[in-house]
Amino acid sequence: MKIDLNKLVDQYYLNLTDKLRGFGEEEFLKFWVPDTDKAKTLLNLIDALYESNTLEAHIINIDLQKNELKEISKLKDIAFSTINEKEIIIKIDPDKYKEYKIKNKSVSSSEINERIFENIDKLEPKNTSENIDEFYLKAAEKHTLKNCNLEFDEVLGNQTINYNIILSKNQIVKIFVNLSDGNIIKAYHKNQEHTKITKIIDIFCDIINNVPLQEAAEHGTIRLEFILRGLSKEKREMGIFLPNNAGGLLNLLDHELRKLYKKFKLQKNHDDQINKYYPEINPTWVEKNFQDQKKIVDGILEQEVFRQFNISKEDIILKRVIGGNRLEFELSNRLTGDFEDNNLFKIEDILKNKIDNTIELLSIEEKDSNELRLANAPKSN
């Protein structure tokens, strides 16, 4: 077996984004995870080969430094027959390697017990500014403003409280909260002139409109990052990307929302409650019977999916709707492998946009319709 290390590592990180399950057909990939340290990546790979009972392999394109080569060389006469800066010819001696693993485990445990961790009295403050990654600015470009420079004149007496998030002298987010239940009645933003972040703030107001202030404080920026990522046609290279990695703007919004929620609790004089907020499914959709729901889904597939993904109505068939928002489809044998792992996410997004944002797509394999083959298939007693 020949393994190109650089390609293998690149494929692993690509698959973290694109794959629903599994990172390859080879058995050893079930046990292997790369490391930021190349020597550890190779040691992990050797261990994965051993665990999968693959005792011989040829690893190329490794480009080891002298210190890394020295680290790997501790497995000489245990796991390889040839090693240099460019390649390793793996030949694992099972008995010697098993002994090495037992010894190495005991050493590691000892080192862990002696490890001393530095106490941190105060965490460094997060960057809170109007800066944000260019990726998100591009994602928001086509958004149409609808929550900007409005006037909210609805009067609810003493049951309404108004909060402001002042991003700058130019840009303010205004939030109206119902004192009785803590729900955000309306969120919009005002500015003297549009800036590069105006559309992102508009999307943010969309997200927190008509949700509890607690939910907005705890998950508002998480939802914002998720929606912006969905609007982009570019792919992020990492599988998990937290809001505070997006730039100072999401940190600023998160910080201000949590501060508002803390202020609201003091005004209401109550402790934190368990956040039990779940987005409601579109009632118009839920009230329809399955046949009507299927007609709507089939129409969306006909108009938005079949031609774009080069599939037909026989390839994807709605079988049932579970709990109002979980759509179970039967997929033909054509929709397997890379298609299922990548394009089903895109089809799910289309259904979310057309029906309801809570929609989830579930898939089952097409049942074998060949009656003769079914009749002759082995049967359990």
Coordinates of N, CA, C and O in Angstrom, one line a residue, residues 2-153:
K2 N 0.6 2.2 -0.9 CA 1.4 3.4 -1.0 C 0.5 4.6 -0.5 O -0.7 4.7 -0.9
I3 N 1.1 5.3 0.5 CA 0.3 6.4 1.1 C 1.1 7.7 0.9 O 2.2 7.9 1.3
D4 N 0.4 8.7 0.2 CA 1.0 10.1 0.1 C 0.5 10.9 1.3 O -0.7 11.2 1.4
L5 N 1.4 11.2 2.2 CA 1.1 11.8 3.5 C 0.4 13.2 3.3 O -0.6 13.4 3.9
N6 N 1.0 14.0 2.5 CA 0.4 15.4 2.3 C -1.0 15.3 1.7 O -1.9 16.0 2.2
K7 N -1.2 14.4 0.8 CA -2.5 14.3 0.2 C -3.5 13.8 1.2 O -4.7 14.2 1.3
L8 N -3.1 12.8 2.0 CA -3.9 12.2 3.0 C -4.4 13.2 4.0 O -5.6 13.2 4.4
V9 N -3.5 14.0 4.5 CA -3.8 15.1 5.5 C -4.8 16.1 4.9 O -5.8 16.5 5.5
D10 N -4.5 16.5 3.7 CA -5.4 17.5 3.0 C -6.8 16.9 2.8 O -7.8 17.6 3.0
Q11 N -6.8 15.7 2.4 CA -8.1 15.0 2.2 C -8.9 14.9 3.5 O -10.1 15.1 3.6
Y12 N -8.2 14.6 4.6 CA -8.8 14.5 5.9 C -9.6 15.8 6.3 O -10.7 15.8 6.7
Y13 N -8.8 16.9 6.2 CA -9.4 18.2 6.6 C -10.6 18.6 5.6 O -11.5 19.3 6.0
L14 N -10.4 18.3 4.3 CA -11.5 18.6 3.4 C -12.7 17.8 3.7 O -13.9 18.3 3.7
N15 N -12.6 16.5 4.1 CA -13.7 15.7 4.5 C -14.4 16.1 5.8 O -15.6 15.7 6.0
L16 N -13.7 16.8 6.7 CA -14.3 17.2 7.9 C -15.5 18.2 7.5 O -16.5 18.3 8.2
T17 N -15.3 18.9 6.4 CA -16.3 19.8 6.0 C -17.4 19.2 5.1 O -18.6 19.4 5.2
D18 N -17.0 18.2 4.2 CA -17.9 17.7 3.2 C -18.5 16.4 3.5 O -19.5 16.0 2.9
K19 N -18.0 15.6 4.4 CA -18.5 14.2 4.7 C -19.4 14.2 5.8 O -19.2 14.8 6.9
L20 N -20.5 13.4 5.7 CA -21.4 13.1 6.8 C -20.8 12.0 7.7 O -21.0 12.0 8.9
R21 N -20.1 11.0 7.1 CA -19.5 9.9 7.9 C -18.4 9.3 7.1 O -18.3 9.3 5.9
G22 N -17.4 8.8 7.9 CA -16.2 8.1 7.3 C -15.3 9.0 6.5 O -15.8 10.0 5.9
F23 N -14.0 8.8 6.5 CA -13.1 9.6 5.7 C -12.4 8.8 4.7 O -11.4 9.3 4.1
G24 N -12.8 7.6 4.3 CA -12.2 6.8 3.3 C -12.6 5.4 3.4 O -13.1 4.9 4.4
E25 N -12.2 4.6 2.4 CA -12.6 3.2 2.4 C -11.6 2.3 3.2 O -11.9 1.3 3.7
E26 N -10.3 2.8 3.3 CA -9.3 2.0 4.0 C -9.6 1.8 5.4 O -10.0 2.8 6.1
E27 N -9.4 0.6 6.0 CA -9.7 0.3 7.3 C -8.9 1.2 8.3 O -9.4 1.6 9.3
F28 N -7.6 1.5 8.0 CA -6.8 2.2 9.0 C -7.3 3.6 9.2 O -7.0 4.2 10.3
L29 N -8.1 4.2 8.3 CA -8.5 5.6 8.5 C -9.6 5.7 9.6 O -9.8 6.8 10.1
K30 N -10.1 4.5 10.0 CA -11.0 4.6 11.2 C -10.3 4.9 12.5 O -10.9 5.3 13.4
F31 N -9.0 4.7 12.5 CA -8.2 4.8 13.7 C -7.3 6.0 13.7 O -6.6 6.3 14.7
W32 N -7.2 6.7 12.5 CA -6.1 7.7 12.4 C -6.7 9.1 12.4 O -7.7 9.5 11.9
V33 N -6.0 10.0 13.2 CA -6.3 11.4 13.2 C -4.9 12.2 13.1 O -4.0 11.9 13.8
P34 N -4.8 13.1 12.2 CA -3.6 13.9 12.0 C -3.3 14.8 13.2 O -4.3 15.1 13.9
D35 N -2.1 15.3 13.3 CA -1.7 16.2 14.4 C -1.1 17.4 13.8 O -0.6 17.4 12.6
T36 N -1.0 18.5 14.5 CA -0.3 19.7 14.0 C 1.2 19.4 13.9 O 1.9 20.1 13.2
D37 N 1.7 18.5 14.7 CA 3.1 18.0 14.7 C 3.2 16.9 13.7 O 2.6 15.8 13.9
K38 N 4.1 17.0 12.7 CA 4.2 16.0 11.7 C 4.7 14.7 12.2 O 4.2 13.6 11.7
A39 N 5.6 14.7 13.2 CA 6.1 13.5 13.7 C 5.0 12.7 14.4 O 4.8 11.5 14.3
K40 N 4.1 13.4 15.1 CA 3.0 12.8 15.8 C 2.0 12.3 14.8 O 1.3 11.2 15.0
T41 N 1.8 13.0 13.7 CA 0.9 12.5 12.6 C 1.4 11.2 12.1 O 0.6 10.3 11.9
L42 N 2.7 11.1 11.9 CA 3.2 9.8 11.4 C 3.1 8.7 12.4 O 2.8 7.5 12.1
L43 N 3.4 9.0 13.7 CA 3.3 8.0 14.7 C 1.8 7.5 14.8 O 1.6 6.3 15.0
N44 N 0.9 8.5 14.7 CA -0.5 8.1 14.7 C -0.9 7.2 13.6 O -1.7 6.3 13.7
L45 N -0.3 7.5 12.4 CA -0.6 6.7 11.2 C 0.0 5.3 11.3 O -0.7 4.3 11.0
I46 N 1.2 5.2 11.9 CA 1.8 3.8 12.1 C 0.9 3.0 13.1 O 0.6 1.9 12.9
D47 N 0.4 3.7 14.1 CA -0.4 3.0 15.1 C -1.8 2.6 14.5 O -2.3 1.5 14.7
A48 N -2.3 3.5 13.6 CA -3.6 3.1 12.9 C -3.4 1.9 12.0 O -4.3 1.1 11.9
L49 N -2.2 1.9 11.3 CA -2.0 0.7 10.4 C -1.9 -0.6 11.3 O -2.4 -1.6 10.9
Y50 N -1.2 -0.5 12.4 CA -1.1 -1.6 13.3 C -2.5 -2.1 13.8 O -2.8 -3.3 13.8
E51 N -3.3 -1.1 14.2 CA -4.7 -1.4 14.7 C -5.5 -2.1 13.7 O -6.4 -2.9 14.0
S52 N -5.3 -1.7 12.4 CA -6.1 -2.3 11.3 C -5.4 -3.5 10.7 O -5.9 -4.1 9.7
N53 N -4.4 -4.0 11.4 CA -3.6 -5.2 10.9 C -3.0 -5.0 9.5 O -2.9 -6.0 8.7
T54 N -2.7 -3.8 9.2 CA -2.0 -3.5 7.9 C -0.5 -3.3 8.3 O -0.1 -2.2 8.8
L55 N 0.3 -4.3 8.1 CA 1.6 -4.3 8.7 C 2.7 -3.8 7.7 O 3.9 -3.6 8.2
E56 N 2.3 -3.6 6.5 CA 3.3 -3.1 5.5 C 2.7 -2.0 4.7 O 1.5 -2.1 4.3
A57 N 3.5 -0.9 4.5 CA 3.0 0.2 3.7 C 4.2 1.0 3.3 O 5.3 1.0 3.9
H58 N 4.0 1.9 2.3 CA 5.0 2.8 1.8 C 4.5 4.2 1.8 O 3.6 4.6 1.1
I59 N 5.1 5.0 2.8 CA 4.6 6.4 3.0 C 5.5 7.3 2.3 O 6.7 7.3 2.5
I60 N 5.0 8.1 1.4 CA 5.8 9.1 0.6 C 5.4 10.5 0.8 O 4.4 10.8 1.5
N61 N 6.2 11.4 0.3 CA 5.8 12.9 0.4 C 5.7 13.3 1.8 O 4.7 13.9 2.2
I62 N 6.7 13.1 2.7 CA 6.6 13.4 4.1 C 7.4 14.6 4.5 O 7.1 15.3 5.4
D63 N 8.6 14.9 3.8 CA 9.4 16.1 4.0 C 9.7 16.3 5.5 O 9.3 17.3 6.1
L64 N 10.4 15.3 6.1 CA 10.7 15.4 7.6 C 11.9 16.4 7.8 O 12.8 16.4 7.1
Q65 N 11.8 17.1 8.9 CA 12.9 17.9 9.4 C 13.8 17.0 10.3 O 13.4 15.8 10.6
K66 N 15.0 17.4 10.6 CA 16.0 16.5 11.3 C 15.4 16.1 12.7 O 15.5 15.0 13.1
N67 N 14.8 17.1 13.4 CA 14.2 16.8 14.7 C 13.0 15.8 14.6 O 12.8 14.9 15.5
E68 N 12.2 15.9 13.5 CA 11.1 15.0 13.3 C 11.6 13.6 13.0 O 11.1 12.6 13.4
L69 N 12.7 13.6 12.1 CA 13.3 12.3 11.8 C 13.8 11.6 13.0 O 13.6 10.3 13.1
K70 N 14.4 12.3 13.9 CA 14.9 11.8 15.1 C 13.8 11.2 16.0 O 13.9 10.1 16.6
E71 N 12.7 11.9 16.0 CA 11.5 11.4 16.8 C 10.9 10.1 16.3 O 10.6 9.2 17.0
I72 N 10.8 10.0 15.0 CA 10.3 8.9 14.3 C 11.2 7.7 14.5 O 10.8 6.5 14.6
S73 N 12.5 8.0 14.5 CA 13.5 6.9 14.5 C 13.5 6.0 15.7 O 14.1 4.9 15.8
K74 N 12.7 6.4 16.8 CA 12.6 5.6 17.9 C 11.9 4.3 17.7 O 11.9 3.3 18.4
L75 N 11.2 4.2 16.5 CA 10.5 3.0 16.1 C 11.4 2.1 15.2 O 10.8 1.2 14.5
K76 N 12.6 2.4 15.0 CA 13.5 1.6 14.2 C 13.5 0.2 14.7 O 13.5 -0.1 15.9
D77 N 13.5 -0.8 13.7 CA 13.5 -2.2 14.0 C 12.1 -2.6 14.7 O 12.0 -3.8 15.1
I78 N 11.2 -1.7 14.9 CA 9.9 -2.1 15.4 C 8.8 -1.9 14.4 O 7.9 -2.8 14.2
A79 N 8.9 -0.8 13.6 CA 7.8 -0.5 12.7 C 8.2 -0.2 11.3 O 7.3 0.0 10.4
F80 N 9.5 -0.1 11.0 CA 9.8 0.2 9.6 C 11.2 -0.4 9.2 O 12.0 -0.7 10.1
S81 N 11.4 -0.6 7.9 CA 12.7 -1.1 7.5 C 13.5 0.0 6.9 O 14.8 -0.2 6.8
T82 N 12.9 1.0 6.3 CA 13.7 2.1 5.7 C 13.0 3.4 6.1 O 11.8 3.6 6.1
I83 N 13.8 4.5 6.5 CA 13.3 5.8 6.8 C 14.3 6.9 6.4 O 15.5 6.7 6.6
N84 N 13.8 7.9 5.7 CA 14.6 9.1 5.5 C 13.7 10.3 5.4 O 12.5 10.2 5.7
E85 N 14.2 11.5 5.0 CA 13.4 12.7 5.0 C 12.2 12.6 4.1 O 11.2 13.3 4.3
K86 N 12.2 11.8 3.1 CA 11.2 11.8 2.0 C 10.2 10.6 2.1 O 9.1 10.8 1.7
E87 N 10.6 9.5 2.7 CA 9.7 8.3 2.7 C 10.0 7.4 3.8 O 11.1 7.4 4.4
I88 N 9.0 6.6 4.1 CA 9.2 5.5 5.2 C 8.6 4.2 4.6 O 7.5 4.3 4.1
I89 N 9.3 3.2 4.7 CA 8.8 1.9 4.3 C 8.4 1.1 5.6 O 9.3 0.7 6.4
I90 N 7.1 1.0 5.8 CA 6.6 0.4 7.0 C 6.7 -1.1 6.9 O 6.2 -1.7 6.0
K91 N 7.2 -1.7 8.0 CA 7.2 -3.1 8.2 C 7.1 -3.4 9.7 O 8.1 -3.4 10.4
I92 N 5.8 -3.5 10.2 CA 5.6 -3.6 11.6 C 5.8 -5.0 12.1 O 5.2 -6.0 11.6
D93 N 6.6 -5.1 13.2 CA 6.7 -6.4 13.9 C 5.7 -6.4 15.0 O 5.8 -5.6 15.9
P94 N 4.6 -7.2 14.9 CA 3.5 -7.1 15.8 C 3.9 -7.3 17.3 O 3.4 -6.5 18.1
D95 N 4.7 -8.2 17.5 CA 5.1 -8.5 18.9 C 5.9 -7.3 19.5 O 5.7 -6.9 20.6
K96 N 6.9 -6.8 18.7 CA 7.7 -5.7 19.2 C 6.9 -4.4 19.4 O 7.0 -3.7 20.3
Y97 N 6.0 -4.2 18.4 CA 5.1 -3.0 18.5 C 4.2 -3.1 19.7 O 3.9 -2.1 20.3
K98 N 3.6 -4.3 19.9 CA 2.7 -4.4 21.1 C 3.5 -4.1 22.4 O 3.0 -3.4 23.3
E99 N 4.7 -4.6 22.5 CA 5.5 -4.3 23.7 C 5.8 -2.8 23.8 O 5.8 -2.3 24.9
Y100 N 6.1 -2.2 22.6 CA 6.4 -0.8 22.6 C 5.2 0.0 23.1 O 5.3 1.0 23.9
K101 N 4.0 -0.4 22.7 CA 2.8 0.3 23.0 C 2.5 0.3 24.5 O 2.2 1.2 25.2
I102 N 2.7 -0.9 25.1 CA 2.5 -1.1 26.5 C 3.5 -0.2 27.3 O 3.1 0.5 28.3
K103 N 4.8 -0.2 26.9 CA 5.8 0.6 27.6 C 5.5 2.1 27.4 O 5.6 2.8 28.4
N104 N 5.1 2.5 26.2 CA 4.9 3.9 25.9 C 3.7 4.4 26.7 O 3.7 5.5 27.1
K105 N 2.7 3.5 26.9 CA 1.5 3.9 27.6 C 1.8 4.2 29.1 O 1.3 5.2 29.6
S106 N 2.6 3.4 29.7 CA 3.0 3.5 31.1 C 3.8 4.8 31.3 O 3.6 5.5 32.2
V107 N 4.7 5.1 30.3 CA 5.5 6.3 30.4 C 4.6 7.6 30.3 O 4.7 8.5 31.0
S108 N 3.6 7.5 29.3 CA 2.7 8.6 29.1 C 1.9 8.9 30.3 O 1.7 10.1 30.7
S109 N 1.4 7.8 31.0 CA 0.6 8.0 32.2 C 1.4 8.7 33.3 O 0.9 9.5 34.0
S110 N 2.7 8.3 33.4 CA 3.6 8.9 34.4 C 3.8 10.3 34.1 O 3.7 11.2 35.1
E111 N 4.0 10.7 32.9 CA 4.2 12.1 32.5 C 3.0 12.9 32.8 O 3.1 14.0 33.3
I112 N 1.8 12.3 32.5 CA 0.6 13.1 32.8 C 0.4 13.4 34.2 O 0.0 14.5 34.6
N113 N 0.7 12.4 35.1 CA 0.5 12.6 36.5 C 1.4 13.7 37.1 O 1.1 14.3 38.1
E114 N 2.6 13.8 36.4 CA 3.6 14.8 36.9 C 3.4 16.2 36.3 O 4.0 17.2 36.6
R115 N 2.4 16.3 35.3 CA 2.3 17.5 34.6 C 1.7 18.6 35.5 O 0.8 18.4 36.3
I116 N 2.3 19.8 35.4 CA 1.8 20.9 36.2 C 1.2 22.0 35.3 O 1.8 22.4 34.3
F117 N 0.0 22.4 35.6 CA -0.7 23.4 34.8 C -0.6 24.8 35.5 O -0.8 24.9 36.7
E118 N -0.4 25.8 34.7 CA -0.3 27.1 35.2 C -1.7 27.7 35.5 O -2.7 27.5 34.8
N119 N -1.9 28.3 36.7 CA -3.2 28.8 37.1 C -3.4 30.1 36.3 O -2.5 31.0 36.2
I120 N -4.6 30.3 35.8 CA -4.9 31.6 35.1 C -6.0 32.3 35.9 O -7.1 31.8 36.1
D121 N -5.7 33.4 36.5 CA -6.6 34.2 37.3 C -7.6 35.0 36.5 O -8.8 35.1 36.9
K122 N -7.2 35.4 35.3 CA -8.1 36.3 34.5 C -7.8 36.0 33.0 O -6.7 36.0 32.5
L123 N -8.9 35.7 32.3 CA -8.8 35.4 30.8 C -8.6 36.7 30.1 O -9.1 37.8 30.5
E124 N -7.8 36.7 29.0 CA -7.6 37.8 28.2 C -9.0 38.2 27.6 O -9.8 37.4 27.1
P125 N -9.3 39.5 27.5 CA -10.6 40.0 27.0 C -10.6 39.7 25.5 O -9.6 39.7 24.8
K126 N -11.8 39.4 25.0 CA -12.0 39.1 23.6 C -12.0 40.4 22.8 O -12.3 41.5 23.3
N127 N -11.6 40.3 21.5 CA -11.6 41.5 20.7 C -13.1 41.9 20.4 O -13.8 41.1 19.8
T128 N -13.5 43.0 20.8 CA -14.8 43.5 20.5 C -14.7 44.8 19.7 O -14.4 45.9 20.2
S129 N -15.0 44.7 18.4 CA -14.9 45.8 17.5 C -15.9 45.6 16.4 O -16.7 44.6 16.4
E130 N -15.9 46.4 15.4 CA -16.8 46.3 14.2 C -16.1 45.5 13.1 O -16.6 45.4 12.0
N131 N -14.9 44.9 13.4 CA -14.2 44.2 12.4 C -14.8 42.8 12.2 O -15.2 42.2 13.2
I132 N -14.8 42.2 11.0 CA -15.3 40.9 10.8 C -14.6 40.3 9.5 O -14.2 41.1 8.6
D133 N -14.4 39.0 9.5 CA -13.8 38.4 8.4 C -14.4 38.7 7.1 O -15.7 38.8 7.0
E134 N -13.6 38.9 6.0 CA -14.1 39.3 4.7 C -15.1 38.2 4.2 O -16.0 38.5 3.4
F135 N -14.9 37.0 4.6 CA -15.8 35.9 4.2 C -17.3 36.2 4.5 O -18.1 36.0 3.6
Y136 N -17.5 36.8 5.6 CA -18.9 37.1 6.0 C -19.4 38.3 5.4 O -20.6 38.4 5.1
L137 N -18.6 39.3 5.1 CA -19.0 40.5 4.4 C -19.5 40.1 3.0 O -20.5 40.6 2.5
K138 N -18.7 39.3 2.3 CA -19.1 38.8 1.0 C -20.4 38.0 1.0 O -21.2 38.1 0.1
A139 N -20.5 37.2 2.1 CA -21.8 36.4 2.2 C -23.0 37.2 2.3 O -24.1 36.8 1.8
A140 N -22.9 38.4 2.9 CA -24.1 39.3 3.2 C -24.4 40.2 2.0 O -25.4 41.0 2.1
E141 N -23.5 40.3 1.0 CA -23.6 41.3 0.0 C -25.0 41.3 -0.7 O -25.6 42.4 -1.0
K142 N -25.6 40.2 -1.0 CA -26.9 40.1 -1.7 C -28.1 40.3 -0.8 O -29.3 40.3 -1.3
H143 N -27.9 40.4 0.5 CA -29.1 40.6 1.4 C -29.7 41.9 1.2 O -29.1 42.9 1.0
T144 N -31.1 41.9 1.2 CA -31.9 43.1 1.1 C -32.3 43.7 2.4 O -32.8 42.9 3.2
L145 N -31.9 44.9 2.7 CA -32.2 45.5 4.0 C -33.7 45.6 4.2 O -34.5 46.0 3.4
K146 N -34.2 45.2 5.4 CA -35.6 45.3 5.8 C -35.8 45.7 7.2 O -37.0 45.9 7.7
N147 N -34.7 45.9 8.0 CA -34.9 46.2 9.4 C -34.1 47.5 9.8 O -33.7 47.7 10.9
C148 N -33.9 48.4 8.8 CA -33.0 49.5 8.9 C -33.8 50.8 8.9 O -34.7 51.0 8.1
N149 N -33.5 51.7 9.9 CA -34.0 53.1 9.9 C -35.6 53.1 10.0 O -36.2 53.9 9.3
L150 N -36.1 52.1 10.7 CA -37.5 52.1 10.9 C -37.9 52.9 12.2 O -37.1 53.3 13.0
E151 N -39.2 53.1 12.3 CA -39.7 53.7 13.5 C -40.8 52.8 14.1 O -41.7 52.4 13.5
F152 N -40.6 52.4 15.4 CA -41.5 51.5 16.0 C -42.3 52.3 17.0 O -41.9 52.6 18.1
D153 N -43.6 52.5 16.6 CA -44.4 53.4 17.4 C -45.4 52.7 18.3 O -46.2 53.3 18.9

